[in-house]
Short mmCIF file of C-alpha atoms in Angstrom, two decimals:
data_model
loop_
_atom_site.label_atom_id
_atom_site.label_comp_id
_atom_site.label_asym_id
_atom_site.label_seq_id
_atom_site.Cartn_x
_atom_site.Cartn_y
_atom_site.Cartn_z
CA MET A 24 12.87 -21.17 11.71
CA GLU A 25 15.70 -19.08 13.25
CA GLN A 26 13.88 -18.96 16.58
CA THR A 27 13.49 -22.76 16.67
CA LYS A 28 17.14 -23.17 15.77
CA ALA A 29 18.19 -20.79 18.56
CA LEU A 30 15.97 -22.58 21.11
CA ASN A 31 17.41 -25.93 20.11
CA ALA A 32 20.93 -24.53 20.52
CA LEU A 33 20.03 -23.41 24.06
CA GLU A 34 18.68 -26.81 25.16
CA PRO A 35 22.05 -28.28 26.28
CA PHE A 36 22.69 -25.29 28.51
CA LEU A 37 19.23 -25.55 30.06
CA ALA A 38 20.04 -29.14 30.96
CA LEU A 39 23.42 -28.16 32.43
CA SER A 40 21.83 -25.39 34.49
CA LYS A 41 20.15 -27.97 36.71
CA SER A 42 23.53 -29.16 37.96
CA ALA A 43 25.15 -25.70 38.16
CA THR A 44 24.31 -25.29 41.82
CA SER A 45 27.36 -23.24 42.78
CA PRO A 46 27.81 -19.59 41.73
CA ARG A 47 31.09 -20.47 40.05
CA ALA A 48 29.49 -23.23 37.95
CA ALA A 49 26.57 -20.98 37.06
CA SER A 50 28.86 -18.13 35.96
CA ASP A 51 30.91 -20.55 33.83
CA LEU A 52 27.70 -21.71 32.20
CA VAL A 53 26.84 -18.09 31.35
CA VAL A 54 30.17 -17.73 29.56
CA GLN A 55 29.66 -20.98 27.65
CA ALA A 56 26.10 -20.18 26.60
CA THR A 57 26.91 -16.65 25.41
CA SER A 58 29.94 -17.86 23.46
CA ALA A 59 28.34 -20.84 21.70
CA PRO A 60 27.29 -20.64 18.03
CA ASN A 61 23.57 -20.24 17.25
CA THR A 62 22.55 -19.26 20.80
CA TYR A 63 20.67 -15.98 20.37
CA VAL A 64 17.86 -16.29 22.96
CA PHE A 65 18.55 -16.61 26.69
CA ALA A 66 15.26 -15.94 28.52
CA GLU A 67 14.69 -19.56 29.51
CA LEU A 68 18.23 -19.92 30.83
CA LEU A 69 17.91 -16.62 32.65
CA GLN A 70 14.78 -17.78 34.48
CA THR A 71 16.27 -21.01 35.83
CA PRO A 72 16.70 -21.06 39.64
CA ASN A 73 20.47 -21.52 39.60
CA MET A 74 20.93 -18.51 37.30
CA GLN A 75 18.70 -16.37 39.51
CA ASN A 76 20.73 -17.47 42.55
CA LEU A 77 23.66 -15.52 41.11
CA ARG A 78 21.88 -12.35 42.18
CA SER A 79 22.71 -13.12 45.79
CA SER A 80 26.40 -13.81 45.08
CA GLU A 81 28.50 -10.71 45.56
CA GLU A 82 31.38 -12.16 43.53
CA HIS A 83 29.40 -13.59 40.61
CA ALA A 84 26.29 -11.38 40.40
CA GLN A 85 27.84 -9.54 37.47
CA TYR A 86 27.48 -12.69 35.33
CA LEU A 87 23.74 -12.56 35.78
CA THR A 88 23.79 -8.95 34.59
CA LEU A 89 25.92 -10.02 31.63
CA LEU A 90 23.38 -12.71 30.73
CA GLU A 91 20.58 -10.13 30.93
CA ILE A 92 22.45 -7.89 28.48
CA PHE A 93 22.78 -10.81 26.05
CA ALA A 94 19.07 -11.52 26.48
CA TRP A 95 17.71 -8.02 25.76
CA GLY A 96 20.52 -5.46 25.87
CA THR A 97 23.02 -4.04 23.39
CA TRP A 98 26.70 -3.26 23.04
CA ALA A 99 26.00 0.25 24.38
CA ASP A 100 24.48 -1.26 27.55
CA TYR A 101 27.58 -3.38 28.08
CA LYS A 102 29.90 -0.40 27.60
CA ALA A 103 27.96 1.52 30.24
CA ARG A 104 28.78 -1.14 32.82
CA PRO A 105 32.60 -1.23 33.15
CA GLU A 106 32.39 -3.59 36.15
CA LEU A 107 31.11 -6.42 33.97
CA PRO A 108 33.43 -9.30 32.98
CA LYS A 109 35.56 -8.80 29.91
CA LEU A 110 34.13 -10.43 26.80
CA SER A 111 35.88 -13.07 24.77
CA THR A 112 36.14 -12.69 21.00
CA GLN A 113 33.14 -14.97 20.51
CA GLN A 114 31.07 -13.09 23.09
CA HIS A 115 31.99 -9.74 21.57
CA GLN A 116 30.96 -10.89 18.10
CA LYS A 117 27.73 -12.37 19.48
CA LEU A 118 26.76 -9.18 21.30
CA LEU A 119 27.47 -7.05 18.22
CA LEU A 120 25.25 -9.32 16.12
CA LEU A 121 22.46 -9.13 18.68
CA SER A 122 22.81 -5.34 18.87
CA LEU A 123 22.08 -5.08 15.13
CA LEU A 124 18.48 -6.20 15.72
CA PRO A 125 17.25 -3.29 17.89
CA LEU A 126 19.24 -0.85 15.75
CA SER A 127 17.47 -2.17 12.65
CA HIS A 128 14.10 -1.95 14.40
CA SER A 129 14.41 1.81 14.66
CA HIS A 130 15.40 2.46 11.03
CA ALA A 131 14.69 0.54 7.84
CA THR A 132 17.68 2.17 6.17
CA LEU A 133 20.85 2.63 8.21
CA THR A 134 24.01 4.54 7.43
CA TYR A 135 27.46 3.10 7.79
CA THR A 136 28.41 6.02 10.03
CA HIS A 137 25.54 5.43 12.44
CA LEU A 138 26.23 1.70 12.75
CA GLN A 139 29.99 2.12 13.11
CA HIS A 140 29.46 4.63 15.89
CA ALA A 141 26.84 2.51 17.70
CA LEU A 142 28.93 -0.67 17.52
CA ASP A 143 32.41 0.85 17.83
CA LEU A 144 33.57 -0.68 14.58
CA PRO A 145 36.86 0.61 13.20
CA SER A 146 36.07 0.64 9.48
CA PRO A 147 33.30 0.17 6.87
CA ARG A 148 34.92 -3.14 6.00
CA ALA A 149 34.43 -4.41 9.57
CA LEU A 150 30.78 -3.31 9.44
CA GLU A 151 30.16 -5.09 6.14
CA GLU A 152 31.70 -8.29 7.54
CA LEU A 153 29.46 -8.08 10.63
CA ILE A 154 26.29 -7.54 8.59
CA THR A 155 27.25 -10.37 6.24
CA SER A 156 27.66 -12.66 9.27
CA ALA A 157 24.24 -11.57 10.56
CA ILE A 158 22.67 -12.33 7.19
CA TYR A 159 24.24 -15.81 7.02
CA ALA A 160 23.15 -16.48 10.62
CA GLY A 161 19.53 -15.67 9.67
CA LEU A 162 19.31 -12.73 12.06
CA LEU A 163 18.23 -10.29 9.38
CA ALA A 164 17.76 -9.81 5.65
CA ALA A 165 19.52 -6.72 4.33
CA THR A 166 21.20 -5.20 1.29
CA LEU A 167 24.52 -3.40 1.43
CA ASP A 168 25.09 -0.30 -0.66
CA PRO A 169 28.80 0.53 -0.32
CA ALA A 170 28.59 3.29 -2.94
CA ARG A 171 26.21 5.32 -0.76
CA SER A 172 27.30 3.76 2.57
CA LEU A 173 23.79 2.51 3.33
CA VAL A 174 22.30 -0.69 4.73
CA SER A 175 18.68 -1.45 3.75
CA VAL A 176 17.05 -3.93 6.16
CA THR A 177 14.00 -5.81 4.85
CA SER A 178 13.28 -8.28 7.68
CA LEU A 179 14.43 -9.26 11.17
CA ALA A 180 14.38 -12.56 13.03
CA PRO A 181 12.27 -12.51 16.25
CA LEU A 182 15.19 -13.48 18.48
CA ARG A 183 15.47 -10.78 21.14
CA ASP A 184 13.83 -11.25 24.51
CA LEU A 185 11.70 -8.57 26.16
CA ALA A 186 13.25 -6.73 29.08
CA PRO A 187 11.29 -6.53 32.35
CA GLY A 188 8.86 -3.62 32.29
CA SER A 189 8.91 -3.34 28.50
CA LEU A 190 5.43 -4.82 28.03
CA PRO A 191 3.49 -1.60 28.81
CA ALA A 192 5.66 0.32 26.36
CA LEU A 193 5.11 -2.40 23.76
CA GLN A 194 1.38 -2.27 24.35
CA GLU A 195 1.38 1.49 23.90
CA THR A 196 3.35 1.13 20.69
CA LEU A 197 0.88 -1.44 19.38
CA SER A 198 -2.06 0.75 20.46
CA ALA A 199 -0.58 3.74 18.63
CA TRP A 200 -0.04 1.58 15.56
CA SER A 201 -3.65 0.34 15.80
CA ARG A 202 -4.93 3.93 16.01
CA ARG A 203 -2.91 4.90 12.95
CA CYS A 204 -4.37 1.91 11.11
CA ASP A 205 -7.91 2.94 12.10
CA LEU A 206 -7.31 6.50 10.90
CA ALA A 207 -5.84 5.26 7.64
CA LEU A 208 -8.78 2.89 7.14
CA ALA A 209 -11.29 5.66 7.85
CA ASP A 210 -9.51 7.92 5.38
CA LEU A 211 -9.56 5.18 2.73
CA GLU A 212 -13.28 4.60 3.32
CA ALA A 213 -13.98 8.34 3.00
CA GLN A 214 -12.03 8.48 -0.24
CA ALA A 215 -13.91 5.44 -1.53
CA GLU A 216 -17.23 7.14 -0.75
CA LYS A 217 -16.10 10.25 -2.63
CA VAL A 218 -15.13 8.15 -5.62
CA LYS A 219 -18.53 6.42 -5.55
CA ALA A 220 -20.37 9.76 -5.30
CA HIS A 221 -18.40 11.19 -8.21
CA ALA A 222 -19.11 8.06 -10.24
CA VAL A 223 -22.85 8.34 -9.55
CA GLN A 224 -22.78 12.03 -10.48
CA ARG A 225 -20.92 11.30 -13.71
CA GLU A 226 -23.41 8.57 -14.57
CA LYS A 227 -26.35 10.92 -13.97
CA LEU A 228 -24.73 13.59 -16.15
CA ARG A 229 -24.04 11.04 -18.88
CA ARG A 230 -27.64 9.85 -18.89
CA LYS A 231 -28.91 13.44 -18.92
CA LYS A 232 -26.73 14.21 -21.94
CA GLU A 233 -27.94 11.06 -23.68
CA ARG A 234 -31.58 12.02 -23.11
CA ALA A 235 -30.92 15.54 -24.38
CA VAL A 236 -29.29 14.14 -27.52
CA GLU A 237 -32.19 11.72 -28.03
CA VAL A 238 -34.73 14.55 -27.65
CA GLN A 239 -32.79 16.75 -30.07
CA LEU A 240 -32.56 13.96 -32.63
CA ALA A 241 -36.27 13.25 -32.26
CA ASP A 242 -37.09 16.96 -32.74
CA GLU A 243 -34.88 17.18 -35.81
CA LYS A 244 -36.40 14.01 -37.22
CA GLY A 245 -39.95 15.33 -36.59
CA ALA A 246 -39.11 18.68 -38.17
CA ALA A 247 -37.67 16.95 -41.22
CA LYS A 248 -40.77 14.81 -41.54
CA ARG A 249 -43.09 17.81 -41.20
CA GLY A 250 -41.06 19.65 -43.84
CA SER A 251 -41.28 16.68 -46.19
CA ASP A 252 -45.05 16.40 -45.68
CA ALA A 253 -45.46 20.14 -46.29
CA ARG A 254 -43.49 19.95 -49.53
CA ALA A 255 -45.53 16.95 -50.64
CA GLY A 256 -48.81 18.77 -49.87
CA TYR A 257 -47.66 21.90 -51.75
CA ALA A 258 -46.78 19.82 -54.80
CA ALA A 259 -50.18 18.13 -54.67
CA ASP A 260 -51.92 21.53 -54.52
CA GLU A 261 -49.96 22.74 -57.54
CA ASP A 262 -50.94 19.65 -59.52
CA ALA A 263 -54.57 20.17 -58.60
CA MET A 264 -54.43 23.84 -59.71
CA ASP A 265 -52.85 22.84 -63.02
CA ILE A 266 -55.60 20.33 -63.67
CA ASP A 267 -58.31 22.89 -62.83
CA GLN A 268 -56.76 25.51 -65.11
CA GLU A 269 -56.46 23.10 -68.01
CA GLY A 270 -60.06 21.97 -67.55
CA GLY A 271 -61.46 25.55 -67.45
CA SER A 272 -59.54 26.64 -70.56
CA GLY A 273 -60.97 23.74 -72.58
CA ARG A 274 -64.49 24.60 -71.70
CA VAL A 275 -64.03 28.21 -72.77
CA THR A 276 -62.48 27.19 -76.05
CA ARG A 277 -65.20 24.69 -76.81
CA GLY A 278 -67.93 27.13 -75.88
CA SER A 279 -66.94 30.00 -78.31
CA LYS A 280 -66.81 30.22 -82.11
CA ARG A 281 -65.66 32.94 -84.42
CA GLY A 282 -67.82 34.14 -87.26
CA PRO A 283 -66.90 35.79 -90.54
CA GLY A 284 -64.75 38.83 -90.08
CA GLY A 285 -63.19 37.49 -86.99
CA GLN A 286 -66.17 38.22 -84.79
CA GLU A 287 -67.21 35.77 -82.20
CA ARG A 288 -70.54 34.15 -82.19
CA PHE A 289 -72.13 32.54 -79.24
CA GLY A 290 -74.59 29.77 -79.61
CA PHE A 291 -77.79 29.72 -77.60
CA GLY A 292 -80.20 26.89 -77.19
CA GLY A 293 -80.55 24.74 -80.34
CA GLY A 294 -77.86 26.54 -82.27
CA ALA A 295 -79.67 29.69 -83.58
CA GLY A 296 -77.20 32.53 -83.81
CA ARG A 297 -77.48 36.26 -83.53
CA ARG A 298 -74.94 38.73 -84.89
CA LEU A 299 -73.74 41.27 -82.49
CA GLY A 300 -73.15 44.76 -83.82
#
């Protein structure tokens, strides 16, 4: 959204560049484009033939350098080139806003001291006003923490152009990031495999314990049953012995008689008795 808005804001200056055939007209167009509200990308304007023709003008070549700084440079780059044209208030504010983007790329959390030094701002109040302007312009999303003098940046608009020769460095950065992602993914996969192995081991141990408990319960149940059967058999043997003893005692009692004087007589055959002396 912010990029489309910035490109739309640049369209009038792209149209004017076709008629800016003289170095003076082209340099005036640079000043207008870099001072206008909502113009934050300049690569297309920079690549137009009339802008590139400024390179061959000894008097106005510095305006092409100025446009390059607005396209991909920072306030520090401008300060390092004292021969460049003096900035208007609008241009100064614009370049400070654009300089916030690369500064925020390097750190997610920025200190007031670091930003004030990098942007040559006189006070924390001036810094807070600049960041608030950047937020309202859609250049970044950030939270100010005046109590701790910190700025937490959560997102940035893709509005800065790439400087010539920066593509190999960008590719290396992306390659390094890709390698870190691969290493992190491999580490996560290894950890997942460890978790799976531990889970399988725990499941095996759980099943082993369950089987051991089942075997123990079965043994205890079998022992209890054998003990119950043994007690039942012992009771049955006792009953059988009691019956046998009662039966034998009756036969003895029925088979003996006592005679006069308390002596026993035993009957033989048909009942004839003989006294024993």
